[in-house]
Amino acid sequence: MEETKEQQRMLSILQLIIYFSVLIELFVFSYSSTGLPAGALQNMLGALHEKIALLPVYGSIYYSKLFTLSLISLASIGTRSKKQRDLNVKTQILLPLLFGLVVMLCSTSSYHRASEGPAGIFQLETTADLLLAGYYLSAIIGAVLVHLAMDNISKLISSKLGKDKWNVEGESFMQQTRCTSGPHSVNIPTQFYYKGRVRDGWINITNIFRALLVIGVPGSGKTFGIINPAIRQLIAKEFCACIYDYKHPDLGLIAYHHYRLAQARGKCARHSFHVINLNDLEHSRRINPWRPEYLTTLAEASESAEALVEALKKGDKSGGADQFFTQSAINFLAACIYFFARHEDGRYSSFPHVLSFLNCTYEDIFNTLFSVPELVPLLSPFKTAFHTKAFNQLEGQIGTLKIFISRLATKETYWVFSGDDFDLKISSKANPAIMVLANDPSTQSINSACYSVIVNRLCKLMNSKGNLPSAIIVDEVPTLYIHKIENLIAVARSNKVGIILGLQELPQFRQQYGKDTAATITSVIGNVLSGAARHKETLDWLERLFGKVKQQSESVSIDRNKTSVSISEKLEPLVPAGKIASLKTGEIAGILASDPLDNYDGKFETSAVNCKVNLDHKLIEREQQQYAPLPRYYDFGEHKEAILIENFNRINDQVRQVVNSHSPGPH
């Protein structure tokens, strides 16, 4: 608000009164008639002195100083000086104010010492006179300094403008400070900033069955801060688990250590521990995900075939002519799978037998498949081409599938998938288990396609009623294709299946799973936690997911005559994209699924978090020193290569016998 001329005139008068009061003080406390000629002037000054001295404010020099300070304060409060953005509070307010008060205090000391001698206002003959002169000077200088400092206070801009450069205060919010633990929860200790201080808090994922998506670029701390604690806690709560260990044995060692720890505490008594490892067969169980009881209908065989083909294609949803050839490959593979599931009651129903069968000639393959009437309608697109010997047409329809499949036909794959060491339904009450799928970045492509066969069957077995609580934990999920995982997430809560997926960026996820599947998964997931991310699509999605909050904003306008400060409220992102991109290692922003309240009050409280994971690093280091080697299941001795080759040849011979039994002509 601009000052009027009348206000300016009144303030000028008030400032004059300040210094006039200082002069009156000097007159009252240092007046002496000695040295004045007798007469009217002496009488007049004496009478004036007596009357002024009767005023309460001049009853003591301390009262006089307080009166002067009161006048200075009154004048400073009323003034409207031009604001200064770069005003230095220390040098322009605090130091002058402190020095001025000290000088005023010194003036009272000089007065008391001078009053002990016979000095007067008109005499300068003794040391007391010098002290009195010092009193005059210090009284005036002190008043000027205090007035200057107090006047500068009015030049301060009463605004937070520029003080919270990164809007830390505006974007901070209260988070959970209590650990809400339950039989199906994951609770991670954190630290967060709110109202000027760092507080201890918790990330309470109270219902892991609503799924968890963990996002973060390499080095953001998503595995160490979120996935590793989840593995520890879920095993301690006797969950069955399938853990995909992309950089084996990182997650496998944690899982095995806590499995042994749980057993030592009397938990997981009936659980068993299994590792599937295509790179280290001594430390790998054998499993058959295509057992005949899993493939009782052609529809189930088609589902298994589709899962494998999509895994080989990395989820690419093609259309048009490409879709025709993809579906042809699925039908062809489904027929092969179903044939072995039904032949001799499924005696040769296994993944390696199908791989070996696909490496036979087209004539052998189709002669064998056409011997089953149930498969003829499924193979009708191939029938004409086969009978007319149009092998080029057949090559176009299924040649790509055979090329991809042939990469999987290794002696290691044949060994692991030709046995059956444990029940793949790891969440069953009869045979609960913890299973680790060990991958290696150097052999990722082949291993992931093979593991997708296991995970596809595993999901179907676990996602049913009457099972124990279980979890599927997949770090670096784009490296493993899980067929129709969006359907599993949608119904997993009712079947007590918790799903934890870790990835780096949404475009990477979309590239491997397809645009539609990735969009569906991100829309049905209940809990989302993110470390630092970089891609615009990921950042925009997270920013919108966290929502907005009302934040105060200030604007300051300064001109020659006045300064105005305006305050407004506006909905701004709770956690902006730029802040997500710049999160440090271990810092997490996310939103959690909320359970229903017992007493609904209609008030909204965000379930978002913006914090730093606060794990006990020394405790984790001690734990790592206690890790035991993963169990060894097979001992090949010096005959490993011979055993693998023998198994490889045995399966090929069995397939050759089946083909020969269905070939035309004498056998």
mmCIF file of C-alpha atoms in Angstrom, residues 273-635:
data_model
loop_
_atom_site.group_PDB
_atom_site.id
_atom_site.type_symbol
_atom_site.label_atom_id
_atom_site.label_comp_id
_atom_site.label_asym_id
_atom_site.label_seq_id
_atom_site.Cartn_x
_atom_site.Cartn_y
_atom_site.Cartn_z
ATOM 1 C CA PHE A 273 14.174 -75.377 -1.901
ATOM 2 C CA HIS A 274 14.832 -75.803 -5.618
ATOM 3 C CA VAL A 275 17.005 -74.095 -8.219
ATOM 4 C CA ILE A 276 16.613 -74.400 -11.984
ATOM 5 C CA ASN A 277 19.917 -73.492 -13.618
ATOM 6 C CA LEU A 278 20.648 -74.176 -17.282
ATOM 7 C CA ASN A 279 24.243 -72.956 -16.898
ATOM 8 C CA ASP A 280 25.215 -75.019 -13.846
ATOM 9 C CA LEU A 281 23.542 -78.403 -14.041
ATOM 10 C CA GLU A 282 25.115 -79.733 -10.840
ATOM 11 C CA HIS A 283 23.194 -77.067 -8.918
ATOM 12 C CA SER A 284 19.961 -77.505 -10.852
ATOM 13 C CA ARG A 285 16.846 -79.569 -10.347
ATOM 14 C CA ARG A 286 15.066 -81.172 -13.292
ATOM 15 C CA ILE A 287 11.473 -80.313 -14.111
ATOM 16 C CA ASN A 288 8.884 -81.254 -16.718
ATOM 17 C CA PRO A 289 6.355 -78.442 -17.249
ATOM 18 C CA TRP A 290 4.663 -80.428 -20.044
ATOM 19 C CA ARG A 291 3.621 -83.443 -18.026
ATOM 20 C CA PRO A 292 0.618 -85.195 -19.631
ATOM 21 C CA GLU A 293 -1.682 -84.336 -16.700
ATOM 22 C CA TYR A 294 -1.047 -80.640 -17.450
ATOM 23 C CA LEU A 295 -2.085 -81.066 -21.108
ATOM 24 C CA THR A 296 -5.353 -82.952 -21.000
ATOM 25 C CA THR A 297 -7.012 -80.920 -23.774
ATOM 26 C CA LEU A 298 -5.979 -79.398 -27.063
ATOM 27 C CA ALA A 299 -6.830 -75.959 -25.647
ATOM 28 C CA GLU A 300 -4.214 -76.390 -22.914
ATOM 29 C CA ALA A 301 -1.666 -77.451 -25.512
ATOM 30 C CA SER A 302 -2.530 -74.391 -27.607
ATOM 31 C CA GLU A 303 -2.053 -72.164 -24.553
ATOM 32 C CA SER A 304 1.402 -73.638 -23.930
ATOM 33 C CA ALA A 305 2.315 -73.244 -27.579
ATOM 34 C CA GLU A 306 1.185 -69.625 -27.648
ATOM 35 C CA ALA A 307 3.232 -68.855 -24.537
ATOM 36 C CA LEU A 308 6.407 -70.279 -26.069
ATOM 37 C CA VAL A 309 5.917 -68.572 -29.445
ATOM 38 C CA GLU A 310 5.256 -65.212 -27.778
ATOM 39 C CA ALA A 311 8.336 -65.690 -25.608
ATOM 40 C CA LEU A 312 10.432 -66.336 -28.702
ATOM 41 C CA LYS A 313 8.955 -63.227 -30.310
ATOM 42 C CA LYS A 314 9.333 -61.248 -27.039
ATOM 43 C CA GLY A 315 5.648 -60.366 -26.922
ATOM 44 C CA ASP A 316 5.512 -58.602 -30.281
ATOM 45 C CA LYS A 317 1.834 -58.429 -31.290
ATOM 46 C CA SER A 318 1.971 -58.450 -35.048
ATOM 47 C CA GLY A 319 -0.948 -58.031 -37.394
ATOM 48 C CA GLY A 320 -2.014 -58.759 -40.943
ATOM 49 C CA ALA A 321 0.034 -61.375 -42.767
ATOM 50 C CA ASP A 322 2.471 -61.641 -39.857
ATOM 51 C CA GLN A 323 -0.398 -62.533 -37.571
ATOM 52 C CA PHE A 324 -1.405 -65.336 -39.949
ATOM 53 C CA PHE A 325 2.062 -66.877 -39.891
ATOM 54 C CA THR A 326 2.291 -66.445 -36.103
ATOM 55 C CA GLN A 327 -1.007 -68.233 -35.580
ATOM 56 C CA SER A 328 0.084 -70.938 -38.015
ATOM 57 C CA ALA A 329 3.207 -71.485 -35.931
ATOM 58 C CA ILE A 330 1.129 -71.650 -32.738
ATOM 59 C CA ASN A 331 -1.276 -74.202 -34.242
ATOM 60 C CA PHE A 332 1.600 -76.296 -35.522
ATOM 61 C CA LEU A 333 3.427 -76.255 -32.170
ATOM 62 C CA ALA A 334 0.196 -76.966 -30.277
ATOM 63 C CA ALA A 335 -0.387 -80.036 -32.433
ATOM 64 C CA CYS A 336 3.125 -81.298 -31.663
ATOM 65 C CA ILE A 337 2.692 -80.751 -27.920
ATOM 66 C CA TYR A 338 -0.713 -82.403 -27.833
ATOM 67 C CA PHE A 339 0.480 -85.377 -29.855
ATOM 68 C CA PHE A 340 3.185 -86.254 -27.317
ATOM 69 C CA ALA A 341 0.805 -85.614 -24.403
ATOM 70 C CA ARG A 342 -1.554 -88.275 -25.809
ATOM 71 C CA HIS A 343 0.907 -90.722 -27.378
ATOM 72 C CA GLU A 344 1.282 -93.808 -25.179
ATOM 73 C CA ASP A 345 -0.416 -91.970 -22.303
ATOM 74 C CA GLY A 346 2.120 -89.172 -22.399
ATOM 75 C CA ARG A 347 5.178 -91.353 -22.000
ATOM 76 C CA TYR A 348 7.260 -88.900 -24.039
ATOM 77 C CA SER A 349 5.420 -85.711 -23.135
ATOM 78 C CA SER A 350 8.250 -83.304 -22.410
ATOM 79 C CA PHE A 351 9.802 -80.133 -23.748
ATOM 80 C CA PRO A 352 12.957 -81.875 -25.115
ATOM 81 C CA HIS A 353 10.915 -84.475 -26.993
ATOM 82 C CA VAL A 354 8.960 -81.734 -28.758
ATOM 83 C CA LEU A 355 12.200 -79.880 -29.569
ATOM 84 C CA SER A 356 13.673 -83.041 -31.063
ATOM 85 C CA PHE A 357 10.482 -83.744 -33.001
ATOM 86 C CA LEU A 358 10.546 -80.258 -34.557
ATOM 87 C CA ASN A 359 13.993 -80.980 -35.976
ATOM 88 C CA CYS A 360 12.645 -83.865 -38.046
ATOM 89 C CA THR A 361 11.712 -83.501 -41.703
ATOM 90 C CA TYR A 362 8.337 -82.080 -42.688
ATOM 91 C CA GLU A 363 7.322 -85.446 -44.105
ATOM 92 C CA ASP A 364 8.081 -87.256 -40.849
ATOM 93 C CA ILE A 365 6.399 -84.561 -38.758
ATOM 94 C CA PHE A 366 3.154 -84.382 -40.711
ATOM 95 C CA ASN A 367 2.855 -88.123 -41.250
ATOM 96 C CA THR A 368 3.053 -88.476 -37.487
ATOM 97 C CA LEU A 369 0.639 -85.650 -36.661
ATOM 98 C CA PHE A 370 -1.961 -86.580 -39.264
ATOM 99 C CA SER A 371 -2.197 -90.000 -37.670
ATOM 100 C CA VAL A 372 -4.241 -88.370 -34.884
ATOM 101 C CA PRO A 373 -7.715 -87.454 -36.239
ATOM 102 C CA GLU A 374 -8.210 -84.830 -33.515
ATOM 103 C CA LEU A 375 -5.308 -82.818 -34.925
ATOM 104 C CA VAL A 376 -6.452 -82.780 -38.549
ATOM 105 C CA PRO A 377 -8.744 -79.695 -38.226
ATOM 106 C CA LEU A 378 -6.003 -77.769 -36.423
ATOM 107 C CA LEU A 379 -3.518 -78.612 -39.171
ATOM 108 C CA SER A 380 -5.861 -77.998 -42.099
ATOM 109 C CA PRO A 381 -3.864 -74.938 -43.337
ATOM 110 C CA PHE A 382 -0.867 -77.253 -43.783
ATOM 111 C CA LYS A 383 -2.678 -80.277 -45.226
ATOM 112 C CA THR A 384 -2.916 -79.163 -48.842
ATOM 113 C CA ALA A 385 0.667 -77.920 -48.913
ATOM 114 C CA PHE A 386 1.902 -81.190 -47.449
ATOM 115 C CA HIS A 387 -0.036 -83.467 -49.811
ATOM 116 C CA THR A 388 1.100 -81.437 -52.828
ATOM 117 C CA LYS A 389 4.679 -81.506 -51.541
ATOM 118 C CA ALA A 390 4.727 -77.684 -51.433
ATOM 119 C CA PHE A 391 7.502 -77.605 -48.865
ATOM 120 C CA ASN A 392 8.387 -74.001 -49.686
ATOM 121 C CA GLN A 393 4.929 -72.983 -48.522
ATOM 122 C CA LEU A 394 5.359 -75.006 -45.342
ATOM 123 C CA GLU A 395 8.731 -73.386 -44.802
ATOM 124 C CA GLY A 396 7.120 -69.983 -44.980
ATOM 125 C CA GLN A 397 4.457 -70.940 -42.471
ATOM 126 C CA ILE A 398 6.545 -72.672 -39.836
ATOM 127 C CA GLY A 399 10.164 -72.221 -40.902
ATOM 128 C CA THR A 400 10.727 -69.283 -38.561
ATOM 129 C CA LEU A 401 9.400 -71.290 -35.639
ATOM 130 C CA LYS A 402 11.796 -74.151 -36.405
ATOM 131 C CA ILE A 403 14.713 -71.717 -36.606
ATOM 132 C CA PHE A 404 13.921 -70.205 -33.204
ATOM 133 C CA ILE A 405 13.140 -73.557 -31.615
ATOM 134 C CA SER A 406 16.351 -75.138 -32.877
ATOM 135 C CA ARG A 407 18.384 -72.714 -30.711
ATOM 136 C CA LEU A 408 16.762 -74.189 -27.617
ATOM 137 C CA ALA A 409 17.663 -77.789 -28.449
ATOM 138 C CA THR A 410 20.835 -78.040 -26.372
ATOM 139 C CA LYS A 411 22.032 -80.933 -24.244
ATOM 140 C CA GLU A 412 21.612 -78.734 -21.138
ATOM 141 C CA THR A 413 17.985 -78.026 -22.007
ATOM 142 C CA TYR A 414 17.379 -81.695 -22.708
ATOM 143 C CA TRP A 415 18.806 -82.638 -19.315
ATOM 144 C CA VAL A 416 16.915 -80.111 -17.175
ATOM 145 C CA PHE A 417 13.533 -80.589 -18.850
ATOM 146 C CA SER A 418 13.603 -84.378 -19.237
ATOM 147 C CA GLY A 419 13.367 -85.186 -15.534
ATOM 148 C CA ASP A 420 10.843 -84.399 -12.823
ATOM 149 C CA ASP A 421 12.425 -83.872 -9.405
ATOM 150 C CA PHE A 422 9.621 -81.933 -7.723
ATOM 151 C CA ASP A 423 6.017 -80.831 -8.037
ATOM 152 C CA LEU A 424 5.790 -77.621 -10.045
ATOM 153 C CA LYS A 425 2.751 -76.562 -8.032
ATOM 154 C CA ILE A 426 4.993 -75.008 -5.388
ATOM 155 C CA SER A 427 2.083 -73.418 -3.488
ATOM 156 C CA SER A 428 0.313 -76.700 -2.795
ATOM 157 C CA LYS A 429 -0.274 -77.606 0.847
ATOM 158 C CA ALA A 430 1.211 -81.040 0.250
ATOM 159 C CA ASN A 431 4.516 -79.942 -1.309
ATOM 160 C CA PRO A 432 5.218 -76.246 -0.660
ATOM 161 C CA ALA A 433 8.477 -74.982 -2.094
ATOM 162 C CA ILE A 434 10.702 -72.046 -2.945
ATOM 163 C CA MET A 435 12.036 -72.123 -6.497
ATOM 164 C CA VAL A 436 14.780 -69.985 -8.045
ATOM 165 C CA LEU A 437 15.114 -69.604 -11.817
ATOM 166 C CA ALA A 438 18.801 -68.829 -12.364
ATOM 167 C CA ASN A 439 19.595 -66.790 -15.448
ATOM 168 C CA ASP A 440 22.785 -65.309 -16.814
ATOM 169 C CA PRO A 441 23.031 -62.195 -19.023
ATOM 170 C CA SER A 442 25.448 -64.042 -21.338
ATOM 171 C CA THR A 443 22.862 -66.752 -22.152
ATOM 172 C CA GLN A 444 19.752 -64.703 -21.479
ATOM 173 C CA SER A 445 17.984 -65.269 -24.795
ATOM 174 C CA ILE A 446 17.904 -69.073 -24.682
ATOM 175 C CA ASN A 447 17.434 -69.370 -20.936
ATOM 176 C CA SER A 448 14.546 -66.894 -20.826
ATOM 177 C CA ALA A 449 12.612 -68.715 -23.538
ATOM 178 C CA CYS A 450 13.014 -72.006 -21.669
ATOM 179 C CA TYR A 451 12.081 -70.470 -18.326
ATOM 180 C CA SER A 452 8.962 -68.954 -19.866
ATOM 181 C CA VAL A 453 7.724 -72.530 -20.379
ATOM 182 C CA ILE A 454 8.141 -73.170 -16.651
ATOM 183 C CA VAL A 455 6.621 -69.876 -15.521
ATOM 184 C CA ASN A 456 3.619 -70.232 -17.818
ATOM 185 C CA ARG A 457 2.754 -73.605 -16.288
ATOM 186 C CA LEU A 458 3.632 -72.402 -12.784
ATOM 187 C CA CYS A 459 1.249 -69.439 -13.000
ATOM 188 C CA LYS A 460 -1.633 -71.686 -13.992
ATOM 189 C CA LEU A 461 -0.946 -74.073 -11.109
ATOM 190 C CA MET A 462 -0.487 -71.355 -8.476
ATOM 191 C CA ASN A 463 -3.419 -69.224 -9.605
ATOM 192 C CA SER A 464 -6.088 -71.487 -8.157
ATOM 193 C CA LYS A 465 -8.077 -71.782 -4.950
ATOM 194 C CA GLY A 466 -6.945 -73.583 -1.827
ATOM 195 C CA ASN A 467 -3.222 -72.898 -2.093
ATOM 196 C CA LEU A 468 -0.778 -71.479 0.424
ATOM 197 C CA PRO A 469 0.186 -67.783 0.157
ATOM 198 C CA SER A 470 2.771 -67.463 -2.585
ATOM 199 C CA ALA A 471 4.776 -64.899 -4.516
ATOM 200 C CA ILE A 472 6.224 -64.564 -7.992
ATOM 201 C CA ILE A 473 9.232 -62.229 -7.854
ATOM 202 C CA VAL A 474 10.738 -61.197 -11.182
ATOM 203 C CA ASP A 475 13.550 -58.668 -11.201
ATOM 204 C CA GLU A 476 14.341 -57.275 -14.667
ATOM 205 C CA VAL A 477 10.989 -58.547 -15.909
ATOM 206 C CA PRO A 478 11.564 -57.522 -19.572
ATOM 207 C CA THR A 479 14.137 -60.331 -19.810
ATOM 208 C CA LEU A 480 11.501 -62.980 -19.007
ATOM 209 C CA TYR A 481 8.247 -63.234 -20.931
ATOM 210 C CA ILE A 482 5.340 -64.271 -18.698
ATOM 211 C CA HIS A 483 2.372 -65.132 -20.858
ATOM 212 C CA LYS A 484 -0.842 -63.294 -19.922
ATOM 213 C CA ILE A 485 0.605 -61.998 -16.692
ATOM 214 C CA GLU A 486 -1.962 -59.196 -16.788
ATOM 215 C CA ASN A 487 -4.695 -61.789 -16.190
ATOM 216 C CA LEU A 488 -2.719 -63.252 -13.304
ATOM 217 C CA ILE A 489 -2.357 -59.829 -11.654
ATOM 218 C CA ALA A 490 -6.066 -59.159 -12.071
ATOM 219 C CA VAL A 491 -7.165 -62.267 -10.154
ATOM 220 C CA ALA A 492 -4.095 -63.058 -8.031
ATOM 221 C CA ARG A 493 -5.458 -61.283 -4.951
ATOM 222 C CA SER A 494 -8.287 -63.767 -4.505
ATOM 223 C CA ASN A 495 -5.893 -66.696 -4.941
ATOM 224 C CA LYS A 496 -3.228 -65.330 -2.558
ATOM 225 C CA VAL A 497 -0.531 -64.833 -5.179
ATOM 226 C CA GLY A 498 1.715 -61.819 -4.702
ATOM 227 C CA ILE A 499 3.515 -60.523 -7.776
ATOM 228 C CA ILE A 500 6.602 -58.301 -7.658
ATOM 229 C CA LEU A 501 7.963 -57.028 -10.963
ATOM 230 C CA GLY A 502 11.164 -55.019 -11.332
ATOM 231 C CA LEU A 503 12.047 -53.062 -14.459
ATOM 232 C CA GLN A 504 14.093 -50.067 -15.554
ATOM 233 C CA GLU A 505 11.819 -48.025 -17.825
ATOM 234 C CA LEU A 506 8.326 -48.378 -19.291
ATOM 235 C CA PRO A 507 9.521 -48.266 -22.951
ATOM 236 C CA GLN A 508 11.772 -51.249 -22.205
ATOM 237 C CA PHE A 509 8.769 -53.050 -20.748
ATOM 238 C CA ARG A 510 6.611 -52.171 -23.741
ATOM 239 C CA GLN A 511 9.299 -53.300 -26.170
ATOM 240 C CA GLN A 512 9.477 -56.799 -24.679
ATOM 241 C CA TYR A 513 5.825 -57.345 -23.757
ATOM 242 C CA GLY A 514 4.045 -55.355 -26.422
ATOM 243 C CA LYS A 515 2.318 -51.998 -26.108
ATOM 244 C CA ASP A 516 -1.118 -53.321 -25.125
ATOM 245 C CA THR A 517 0.116 -55.842 -22.564
ATOM 246 C CA ALA A 518 2.451 -53.328 -20.919
ATOM 247 C CA ALA A 519 -0.346 -50.757 -20.729
ATOM 248 C CA THR A 520 -2.701 -53.284 -19.146
ATOM 249 C CA ILE A 521 -0.153 -54.389 -16.552
ATOM 250 C CA THR A 522 0.656 -50.831 -15.475
ATOM 251 C CA SER A 523 -3.045 -50.052 -15.156
ATOM 252 C CA VAL A 524 -4.000 -52.996 -12.902
ATOM 253 C CA ILE A 525 -0.954 -53.051 -10.617
ATOM 254 C CA GLY A 526 -1.769 -51.952 -7.063
ATOM 255 C CA ASN A 527 1.560 -50.708 -5.679
ATOM 256 C CA VAL A 528 4.146 -48.713 -7.611
ATOM 257 C CA LEU A 529 7.572 -47.730 -6.257
ATOM 258 C CA SER A 530 10.162 -45.922 -8.333
ATOM 259 C CA GLY A 531 13.767 -44.935 -7.973
ATOM 260 C CA ALA A 532 15.365 -42.572 -10.453
ATOM 261 C CA ALA A 533 13.927 -42.797 -13.984
ATOM 262 C CA ARG A 534 14.937 -40.994 -17.148
ATOM 263 C CA HIS A 535 12.491 -41.594 -19.969
ATOM 264 C CA LYS A 536 9.817 -38.967 -20.513
ATOM 265 C CA GLU A 537 7.038 -41.546 -20.791
ATOM 266 C CA THR A 538 7.968 -43.118 -17.450
ATOM 267 C CA LEU A 539 8.322 -39.744 -15.717
ATOM 268 C CA ASP A 540 5.027 -38.381 -17.038
ATOM 269 C CA TRP A 541 3.176 -41.541 -16.024
ATOM 270 C CA LEU A 542 4.614 -41.476 -12.511
ATOM 271 C CA GLU A 543 3.938 -37.761 -12.056
ATOM 272 C CA ARG A 544 0.277 -38.207 -13.001
ATOM 273 C CA LEU A 545 0.050 -41.315 -10.837
ATOM 274 C CA PHE A 546 1.211 -39.484 -7.704
ATOM 275 C CA GLY A 547 -1.363 -36.745 -8.249
ATOM 276 C CA LYS A 548 -1.366 -33.071 -7.352
ATOM 277 C CA VAL A 549 -1.545 -31.069 -4.145
ATOM 278 C CA LYS A 550 -2.383 -27.442 -3.358
ATOM 279 C CA GLN A 551 0.805 -25.438 -2.959
ATOM 280 C CA GLN A 552 1.241 -21.780 -2.040
ATOM 281 C CA SER A 553 3.049 -19.539 -4.487
ATOM 282 C CA GLU A 554 4.250 -15.976 -3.920
ATOM 283 C CA SER A 555 5.027 -13.126 -6.262
ATOM 284 C CA VAL A 556 6.737 -9.863 -5.269
ATOM 285 C CA SER A 557 6.436 -6.605 -7.200
ATOM 286 C CA ILE A 558 8.866 -3.791 -6.332
ATOM 287 C CA ASP A 559 8.791 -0.277 -7.831
ATOM 288 C CA ARG A 560 9.991 3.171 -6.741
ATOM 289 C CA ASN A 561 7.062 3.874 -4.486
ATOM 290 C CA LYS A 562 5.733 0.590 -3.194
ATOM 291 C CA THR A 563 6.233 -3.145 -2.767
ATOM 292 C CA SER A 564 3.432 -5.680 -3.107
ATOM 293 C CA VAL A 565 3.461 -9.386 -2.180
ATOM 294 C CA SER A 566 0.708 -11.625 -3.530
ATOM 295 C CA ILE A 567 0.061 -15.179 -2.287
ATOM 296 C CA SER A 568 -1.945 -17.727 -4.268
ATOM 297 C CA GLU A 569 -2.747 -21.443 -4.117
ATOM 298 C CA LYS A 570 -2.467 -23.737 -7.086
ATOM 299 C CA LEU A 571 -2.622 -27.482 -7.716
ATOM 300 C CA GLU A 572 0.910 -28.647 -8.511
ATOM 301 C CA PRO A 573 2.397 -32.165 -8.905
ATOM 302 C CA LEU A 574 3.046 -33.831 -5.574
ATOM 303 C CA VAL A 575 6.313 -35.298 -6.888
ATOM 304 C CA PRO A 576 7.383 -33.547 -10.122
ATOM 305 C CA ALA A 577 9.003 -35.458 -12.958
ATOM 306 C CA GLY A 578 12.257 -33.567 -12.490
ATOM 307 C CA LYS A 579 12.479 -34.670 -8.865
ATOM 308 C CA ILE A 580 11.874 -38.319 -9.854
ATOM 309 C CA ALA A 581 14.619 -38.106 -12.468
ATOM 310 C CA SER A 582 17.100 -36.739 -9.928
ATOM 311 C CA LEU A 583 16.425 -39.219 -7.105
ATOM 312 C CA LYS A 584 19.638 -40.478 -5.542
ATOM 313 C CA THR A 585 20.494 -44.119 -4.917
ATOM 314 C CA GLY A 586 18.103 -45.520 -2.330
ATOM 315 C CA GLU A 587 15.559 -42.709 -2.672
ATOM 316 C CA ILE A 588 12.078 -43.891 -3.569
ATOM 317 C CA ALA A 589 8.883 -42.226 -4.738
ATOM 318 C CA GLY A 590 5.726 -44.251 -5.104
ATOM 319 C CA ILE A 591 2.092 -44.856 -4.379
ATOM 320 C CA LEU A 592 0.685 -47.737 -2.357
ATOM 321 C CA ALA A 593 -2.621 -49.565 -2.511
ATOM 322 C CA SER A 594 -4.777 -48.621 0.473
ATOM 323 C CA ASP A 595 -6.967 -51.014 2.395
ATOM 324 C CA PRO A 596 -10.519 -49.947 3.380
ATOM 325 C CA LEU A 597 -10.914 -47.857 6.544
ATOM 326 C CA ASP A 598 -12.979 -49.104 9.466
ATOM 327 C CA ASN A 599 -14.388 -45.622 10.078
ATOM 328 C CA TYR A 600 -14.873 -43.648 6.903
ATOM 329 C CA ASP A 601 -14.642 -39.881 7.484
ATOM 330 C CA GLY A 602 -14.683 -38.649 3.895
ATOM 331 C CA LYS A 603 -11.236 -37.067 4.137
ATOM 332 C CA PHE A 604 -8.602 -37.736 1.514
ATOM 333 C CA GLU A 605 -5.114 -38.798 2.534
ATOM 334 C CA THR A 606 -2.542 -39.638 -0.085
ATOM 335 C CA SER A 607 -0.882 -43.032 0.017
ATOM 336 C CA ALA A 608 2.132 -41.687 -1.845
ATOM 337 C CA VAL A 609 5.661 -41.902 -0.467
ATOM 338 C CA ASN A 610 8.757 -39.825 -1.191
ATOM 339 C CA CYS A 611 11.573 -41.040 0.997
ATOM 340 C CA LYS A 612 14.934 -42.732 1.380
ATOM 341 C CA VAL A 613 15.108 -46.425 2.220
ATOM 342 C CA ASN A 614 16.746 -46.740 5.628
ATOM 343 C CA LEU A 615 18.137 -50.271 5.860
ATOM 344 C CA ASP A 616 20.763 -51.405 8.352
ATOM 345 C CA HIS A 617 23.773 -51.782 6.058
ATOM 346 C CA LYS A 618 26.001 -53.271 8.750
ATOM 347 C CA LEU A 619 23.395 -55.926 9.490
ATOM 348 C CA ILE A 620 23.144 -56.766 5.785
ATOM 349 C CA GLU A 621 26.926 -57.038 5.505
ATOM 350 C CA ARG A 622 26.978 -59.469 8.433
ATOM 351 C CA GLU A 623 24.182 -61.443 6.768
ATOM 352 C CA GLN A 624 26.123 -61.677 3.501
ATOM 353 C CA GLN A 625 29.085 -63.164 5.347
ATOM 354 C CA GLN A 626 26.800 -65.961 6.561
ATOM 355 C CA TYR A 627 25.486 -66.963 3.117
ATOM 356 C CA ALA A 628 25.804 -70.680 2.494
ATOM 357 C CA PRO A 629 26.505 -72.060 -0.997
ATOM 358 C CA LEU A 630 23.422 -73.083 -2.926
ATOM 359 C CA PRO A 631 22.607 -76.801 -2.717
ATOM 360 C CA ARG A 632 24.211 -79.256 -5.111
ATOM 361 C CA TYR A 633 21.664 -81.666 -6.573
ATOM 362 C CA TYR A 634 23.753 -83.769 -8.993
ATOM 363 C CA ASP A 635 27.314 -84.995 -9.046
#
